[in-house]
Amino acid sequence: MVMKKHLFLLMSSALLFGACNSYNEVLKTMDYDYKYEAAKEYYASGSYTRAYQLLEELIVPFKGSDRAEESLYMLGMCYYNLNDYETASLFLDRYVKTYPKGAYAELSRFYSARGNYLQSPDSRLDQTPTYSAINKLQEFLDFYPYSLLKEDVNDMIFQLQDRLVQKEYDSAKLYYDLGDYTGNCPNGGSNYEACIITAENALRSYPYTNLREDLCMMVLRARYELASKSVEEKSDDRYRETIDEYYGFTNEFPDSKYIKEANHIFKRSKAKVKNDEKN
């Protein structure tokens, strides 16, 4: 058993050395056709690091040929498969610019955009990359409205939009949780008003978001809190706005998970309005 294990290790080492030696020979050769075929083999086998090292050498000598076009596409995809999406986009965008009607133009646009999608950060962070990714995905749809990849692209756009909505929801909730605190309002205003504005802006920008029910409920809560903490001359109108908000909410979400809380807000608001009418 020990002898067999020893022989296996020797054979493995010999194969590895041979493979490395062969690759070094490919790197050193000036036979670009040979390098091209080797690069394709490495690419097909998933050896993307070896493939891109060869392909980077071939772009210039193959300039103006079909091989230059394919080499540039494979180079971009090597970086994509190595999860270096920024570098991948540089080469894939370069492909599209150089070969706008090339055989790999559609795929280059798709994977460049998908690379941007994969770089979109957590909703708590700055969302500039997310906006950039959405623009690039939408650009793909503008160029290829009937693409077989259309559904995948739309799914990515919806996911990125949900990330933007989540950020807006978190901002609205932060305003709501701050409540009566005025330290963040040096120029006046109310955290509840800021909550309402933020949530309603999100609803206008993304009307089909999965967070629509939660955002609408956030507005209803904030309107009620704003009314209950308002001075007398403003409270009546604000309670009426809360009641209107309640009707809108229950019409849209009659079976809402928040229906019990919404009904409670409605009853309290209605009671306040009746008391004001009596007085």
Short mmCIF file of C-alpha atoms in Angstrom, two decimals:
data_model
loop_
_atom_site.label_atom_id
_atom_site.label_comp_id
_atom_site.label_asym_id
_atom_site.label_seq_id
_atom_site.Cartn_x
_atom_site.Cartn_y
_atom_site.Cartn_z
CA MET A 1 0.00 0.00 0.00
CA VAL A 2 2.83 2.38 0.89
CA MET A 3 4.60 1.55 -2.39
CA LYS A 4 1.39 2.13 -4.39
CA LYS A 5 0.81 5.46 -2.66
CA HIS A 6 4.39 6.48 -3.37
CA LEU A 7 4.05 5.54 -7.06
CA PHE A 8 0.75 7.47 -7.30
CA LEU A 9 2.37 10.60 -5.89
CA LEU A 10 5.29 10.28 -8.28
CA MET A 11 2.94 9.90 -11.26
CA SER A 12 0.81 12.86 -10.13
CA SER A 13 3.90 15.02 -9.71
CA ALA A 14 5.16 13.99 -13.12
CA LEU A 15 1.82 14.84 -14.77
CA LEU A 16 1.66 18.20 -12.98
CA PHE A 17 5.24 19.01 -13.94
CA GLY A 18 4.51 18.00 -17.51
CA ALA A 19 1.41 20.18 -17.64
CA CYS A 20 3.26 23.17 -16.18
CA ASN A 21 6.20 22.56 -18.51
CA SER A 22 3.81 22.35 -21.48
CA TYR A 23 2.11 25.60 -20.45
CA ASN A 24 5.45 27.36 -20.10
CA GLU A 25 6.32 26.22 -23.60
CA VAL A 26 3.05 27.68 -24.88
CA LEU A 27 3.81 30.98 -23.18
CA LYS A 28 7.28 31.18 -24.72
CA THR A 29 6.39 30.19 -28.27
CA MET A 30 5.97 32.86 -30.97
CA ASP A 31 3.56 30.63 -32.87
CA TYR A 32 0.37 32.65 -32.35
CA ASP A 33 -1.83 30.07 -34.05
CA TYR A 34 -0.59 27.47 -31.58
CA LYS A 35 -1.19 29.85 -28.67
CA TYR A 36 -4.68 30.54 -29.95
CA GLU A 37 -5.62 26.87 -30.09
CA ALA A 38 -4.09 26.30 -26.64
CA ALA A 39 -6.00 29.28 -25.22
CA LYS A 40 -9.27 27.85 -26.56
CA GLU A 41 -8.52 24.50 -24.96
CA TYR A 42 -7.69 26.10 -21.62
CA TYR A 43 -10.86 28.21 -21.85
CA ALA A 44 -13.03 25.19 -22.67
CA SER A 45 -11.57 23.23 -19.74
CA GLY A 46 -12.18 26.09 -17.27
CA SER A 47 -8.50 27.04 -16.87
CA TYR A 48 -9.38 30.73 -17.19
CA THR A 49 -6.21 32.13 -15.63
CA ARG A 50 -4.02 30.32 -18.15
CA ALA A 51 -6.41 31.19 -20.96
CA TYR A 52 -6.47 34.93 -20.33
CA GLN A 53 -2.67 35.11 -20.06
CA LEU A 54 -2.45 33.73 -23.58
CA LEU A 55 -5.39 35.68 -24.98
CA GLU A 56 -3.99 39.03 -23.83
CA GLU A 57 -1.00 38.40 -26.09
CA LEU A 58 -3.15 37.59 -29.11
CA ILE A 59 -5.38 40.67 -29.36
CA VAL A 60 -2.78 42.83 -31.15
CA PRO A 61 -1.21 40.28 -33.55
CA PHE A 62 -4.68 39.02 -34.56
CA LYS A 63 -6.08 42.54 -35.06
CA GLY A 64 -8.47 42.69 -38.01
CA SER A 65 -9.11 38.94 -38.09
CA ASP A 66 -11.96 36.74 -36.88
CA ARG A 67 -9.61 35.33 -34.29
CA ALA A 68 -9.14 38.77 -32.75
CA GLU A 69 -12.91 39.03 -32.29
CA GLU A 70 -13.23 35.65 -30.64
CA SER A 71 -10.09 36.21 -28.53
CA LEU A 72 -11.45 39.49 -27.17
CA TYR A 73 -14.77 37.88 -26.23
CA MET A 74 -13.08 34.91 -24.54
CA LEU A 75 -10.74 37.28 -22.71
CA GLY A 76 -13.68 39.16 -21.22
CA MET A 77 -15.40 35.92 -20.28
CA CYS A 78 -12.24 34.59 -18.61
CA TYR A 79 -12.33 37.53 -16.20
CA TYR A 80 -16.09 37.12 -15.79
CA ASN A 81 -15.70 33.47 -14.81
CA LEU A 82 -12.93 34.45 -12.41
CA ASN A 83 -15.42 36.85 -10.73
CA ASP A 84 -13.40 39.92 -11.77
CA TYR A 85 -16.51 41.63 -13.13
CA GLU A 86 -14.99 45.08 -13.42
CA THR A 87 -12.19 43.90 -15.72
CA ALA A 88 -14.63 41.63 -17.56
CA SER A 89 -16.88 44.60 -18.35
CA LEU A 90 -13.92 46.58 -19.69
CA PHE A 91 -13.11 43.88 -22.26
CA LEU A 92 -16.72 43.00 -23.06
CA ASP A 93 -17.61 46.67 -23.56
CA ARG A 94 -14.52 46.99 -25.74
CA TYR A 95 -15.79 44.05 -27.79
CA VAL A 96 -19.17 45.73 -28.32
CA LYS A 97 -17.50 49.00 -29.32
CA THR A 98 -15.13 47.24 -31.73
CA TYR A 99 -17.63 44.71 -33.10
CA PRO A 100 -21.11 46.23 -32.60
CA LYS A 101 -22.64 43.61 -34.92
CA GLY A 102 -20.22 40.82 -34.05
CA ALA A 103 -21.14 37.22 -33.38
CA TYR A 104 -20.76 37.74 -29.63
CA ALA A 105 -22.20 41.27 -29.35
CA GLU A 106 -25.42 40.19 -27.63
CA LEU A 107 -23.64 37.91 -25.17
CA SER A 108 -21.01 40.57 -24.48
CA ARG A 109 -23.68 43.12 -23.61
CA PHE A 110 -25.50 40.57 -21.47
CA TYR A 111 -22.51 39.42 -19.42
CA SER A 112 -21.14 42.94 -19.05
CA ALA A 113 -24.53 44.03 -17.65
CA ARG A 114 -24.79 40.92 -15.49
CA GLY A 115 -21.34 41.64 -14.10
CA ASN A 116 -22.61 45.06 -13.04
CA TYR A 117 -25.67 43.39 -11.49
CA LEU A 118 -23.45 41.04 -9.48
CA GLN A 119 -21.48 44.03 -8.14
CA SER A 120 -24.57 45.78 -6.78
CA PRO A 121 -24.00 46.36 -3.04
CA ASP A 122 -26.16 45.66 0.00
CA SER A 123 -29.14 48.01 0.31
CA ARG A 124 -27.51 49.69 3.33
CA LEU A 125 -24.64 50.96 1.18
CA ASP A 126 -24.42 53.62 -1.53
CA GLN A 127 -26.54 52.45 -4.46
CA THR A 128 -24.75 54.24 -7.31
CA PRO A 129 -23.55 50.87 -8.73
CA THR A 130 -27.13 49.59 -8.61
CA TYR A 131 -28.41 52.49 -10.72
CA SER A 132 -25.55 51.88 -13.16
CA ALA A 133 -26.42 48.18 -13.38
CA ILE A 134 -30.12 48.92 -14.05
CA ASN A 135 -29.16 51.36 -16.83
CA LYS A 136 -26.90 48.78 -18.43
CA LEU A 137 -29.53 46.03 -18.24
CA GLN A 138 -32.15 48.37 -19.70
CA GLU A 139 -29.70 49.26 -22.46
CA PHE A 140 -29.46 45.56 -23.30
CA LEU A 141 -33.26 45.38 -23.65
CA ASP A 142 -33.22 48.46 -25.89
CA PHE A 143 -30.76 46.74 -28.23
CA TYR A 144 -32.32 43.27 -28.03
CA PRO A 145 -36.04 43.64 -27.18
CA TYR A 146 -36.81 40.10 -28.41
CA SER A 147 -33.74 38.39 -26.95
CA LEU A 148 -34.08 34.91 -25.45
CA LEU A 149 -32.28 36.44 -22.46
CA LYS A 150 -34.99 39.05 -21.96
CA GLU A 151 -36.64 37.25 -19.03
CA ASP A 152 -33.33 36.88 -17.19
CA VAL A 153 -32.58 40.57 -17.72
CA ASN A 154 -36.00 41.65 -16.47
CA ASP A 155 -35.60 39.46 -13.38
CA MET A 156 -32.27 41.17 -12.61
CA ILE A 157 -33.81 44.62 -13.06
CA PHE A 158 -36.68 43.77 -10.68
CA GLN A 159 -34.23 42.44 -8.09
CA LEU A 160 -32.13 45.59 -8.28
CA GLN A 161 -35.22 47.78 -8.04
CA ASP A 162 -36.27 45.86 -4.93
CA ARG A 163 -32.86 46.65 -3.47
CA LEU A 164 -33.44 50.36 -4.11
CA VAL A 165 -36.91 50.14 -2.60
CA GLN A 166 -35.49 48.37 0.45
CA LYS A 167 -33.12 51.28 0.96
CA GLU A 168 -36.04 53.73 0.74
CA TYR A 169 -38.09 51.58 3.11
CA ASP A 170 -35.24 51.51 5.62
CA SER A 171 -34.92 55.30 5.37
CA ALA A 172 -38.65 55.78 5.90
CA LYS A 173 -38.60 53.43 8.89
CA LEU A 174 -35.65 55.30 10.37
CA TYR A 175 -37.61 58.56 10.20
CA TYR A 176 -40.60 56.83 11.77
CA ASP A 177 -38.51 55.36 14.58
CA LEU A 178 -36.94 58.76 15.29
CA GLY A 179 -40.46 60.04 15.96
CA ASP A 180 -40.47 63.22 18.03
CA TYR A 181 -36.69 63.54 18.07
CA THR A 182 -35.75 66.91 16.53
CA GLY A 183 -31.97 66.69 16.64
CA ASN A 184 -31.89 65.69 12.97
CA CYS A 185 -34.29 68.50 11.95
CA PRO A 186 -32.32 71.72 12.54
CA ASN A 187 -34.47 73.60 10.00
CA GLY A 188 -37.80 72.43 11.39
CA GLY A 189 -40.11 69.78 9.98
CA SER A 190 -41.14 66.44 11.37
CA ASN A 191 -39.68 62.96 11.16
CA TYR A 192 -43.18 61.64 10.51
CA GLU A 193 -43.57 63.98 7.55
CA ALA A 194 -40.17 62.88 6.25
CA CYS A 195 -41.27 59.26 6.62
CA ILE A 196 -44.44 59.90 4.59
CA ILE A 197 -42.57 61.73 1.82
CA THR A 198 -39.86 59.06 1.56
CA ALA A 199 -42.33 56.18 1.47
CA GLU A 200 -44.64 57.86 -1.04
CA ASN A 201 -41.72 58.71 -3.33
CA ALA A 202 -40.70 55.05 -3.29
CA LEU A 203 -44.27 54.00 -4.14
CA ARG A 204 -44.39 56.42 -7.07
CA SER A 205 -41.00 55.33 -8.39
CA TYR A 206 -41.60 51.59 -7.93
CA PRO A 207 -45.37 50.99 -7.96
CA TYR A 208 -45.05 47.21 -8.37
CA THR A 209 -42.56 46.58 -5.60
CA ASN A 210 -42.97 43.60 -3.27
CA LEU A 211 -42.73 46.08 -0.38
CA ARG A 212 -45.77 48.05 -1.51
CA GLU A 213 -48.02 46.83 1.32
CA ASP A 214 -45.33 47.57 3.93
CA LEU A 215 -44.69 51.06 2.55
CA CYS A 216 -48.42 51.87 2.45
CA MET A 217 -48.79 50.74 6.06
CA MET A 218 -45.78 52.86 7.00
CA VAL A 219 -47.54 55.91 5.54
CA LEU A 220 -50.74 55.11 7.46
CA ARG A 221 -48.84 54.76 10.75
CA ALA A 222 -46.89 57.96 10.17
CA ARG A 223 -50.03 59.95 9.30
CA TYR A 224 -51.69 58.81 12.51
CA GLU A 225 -48.64 59.65 14.65
CA LEU A 226 -48.31 63.02 12.94
CA ALA A 227 -51.99 63.80 13.65
CA SER A 228 -51.82 62.66 17.27
CA LYS A 229 -48.81 64.89 17.96
CA SER A 230 -50.05 67.95 16.04
CA VAL A 231 -51.27 71.21 17.51
CA GLU A 232 -55.05 71.55 17.73
CA GLU A 233 -55.50 73.66 14.58
CA LYS A 234 -53.76 71.01 12.47
CA SER A 235 -54.79 67.77 14.12
CA ASP A 236 -58.33 67.56 12.69
CA ASP A 237 -57.18 67.79 9.06
CA ARG A 238 -54.42 65.30 9.73
CA TYR A 239 -56.78 62.79 11.32
CA ARG A 240 -59.00 63.11 8.24
CA GLU A 241 -55.96 62.46 6.04
CA THR A 242 -55.27 59.37 8.15
CA ILE A 243 -58.83 58.15 7.61
CA ASP A 244 -58.51 58.70 3.85
CA GLU A 245 -55.21 56.80 3.92
CA TYR A 246 -56.93 53.95 5.76
CA TYR A 247 -59.65 53.65 3.10
CA GLY A 248 -57.03 53.60 0.36
CA PHE A 249 -55.04 50.97 2.20
CA THR A 250 -57.95 48.61 2.92
CA ASN A 251 -59.27 48.94 -0.64
CA GLU A 252 -55.91 47.82 -1.99
CA PHE A 253 -55.11 45.28 0.72
CA PRO A 254 -58.42 44.00 2.14
CA ASP A 255 -56.72 40.87 3.52
CA SER A 256 -53.57 42.61 4.70
CA LYS A 257 -51.43 41.14 7.44
CA TYR A 258 -51.68 44.61 8.99
CA ILE A 259 -55.49 44.82 8.85
CA LYS A 260 -55.96 44.61 12.65
CA GLU A 261 -53.51 47.45 13.26
CA ALA A 262 -55.04 49.48 10.42
CA ASN A 263 -58.55 49.07 11.86
CA HIS A 264 -57.27 50.20 15.25
CA ILE A 265 -55.76 53.35 13.72
CA PHE A 266 -59.00 54.03 11.85
CA LYS A 267 -61.19 53.72 14.96
CA ARG A 268 -58.98 56.02 17.01
CA SER A 269 -58.78 58.57 14.20
CA LYS A 270 -62.53 58.45 13.65
CA ALA A 271 -63.14 59.00 17.36
CA LYS A 272 -60.87 62.04 17.37
CA VAL A 273 -62.68 63.58 14.40
CA LYS A 274 -66.10 63.02 16.03
CA ASN A 275 -64.92 64.59 19.28
CA ASP A 276 -63.70 67.62 17.35
CA GLU A 277 -67.04 67.88 15.53
CA LYS A 278 -68.89 67.81 18.89
CA ASN A 279 -66.71 70.55 20.26
#
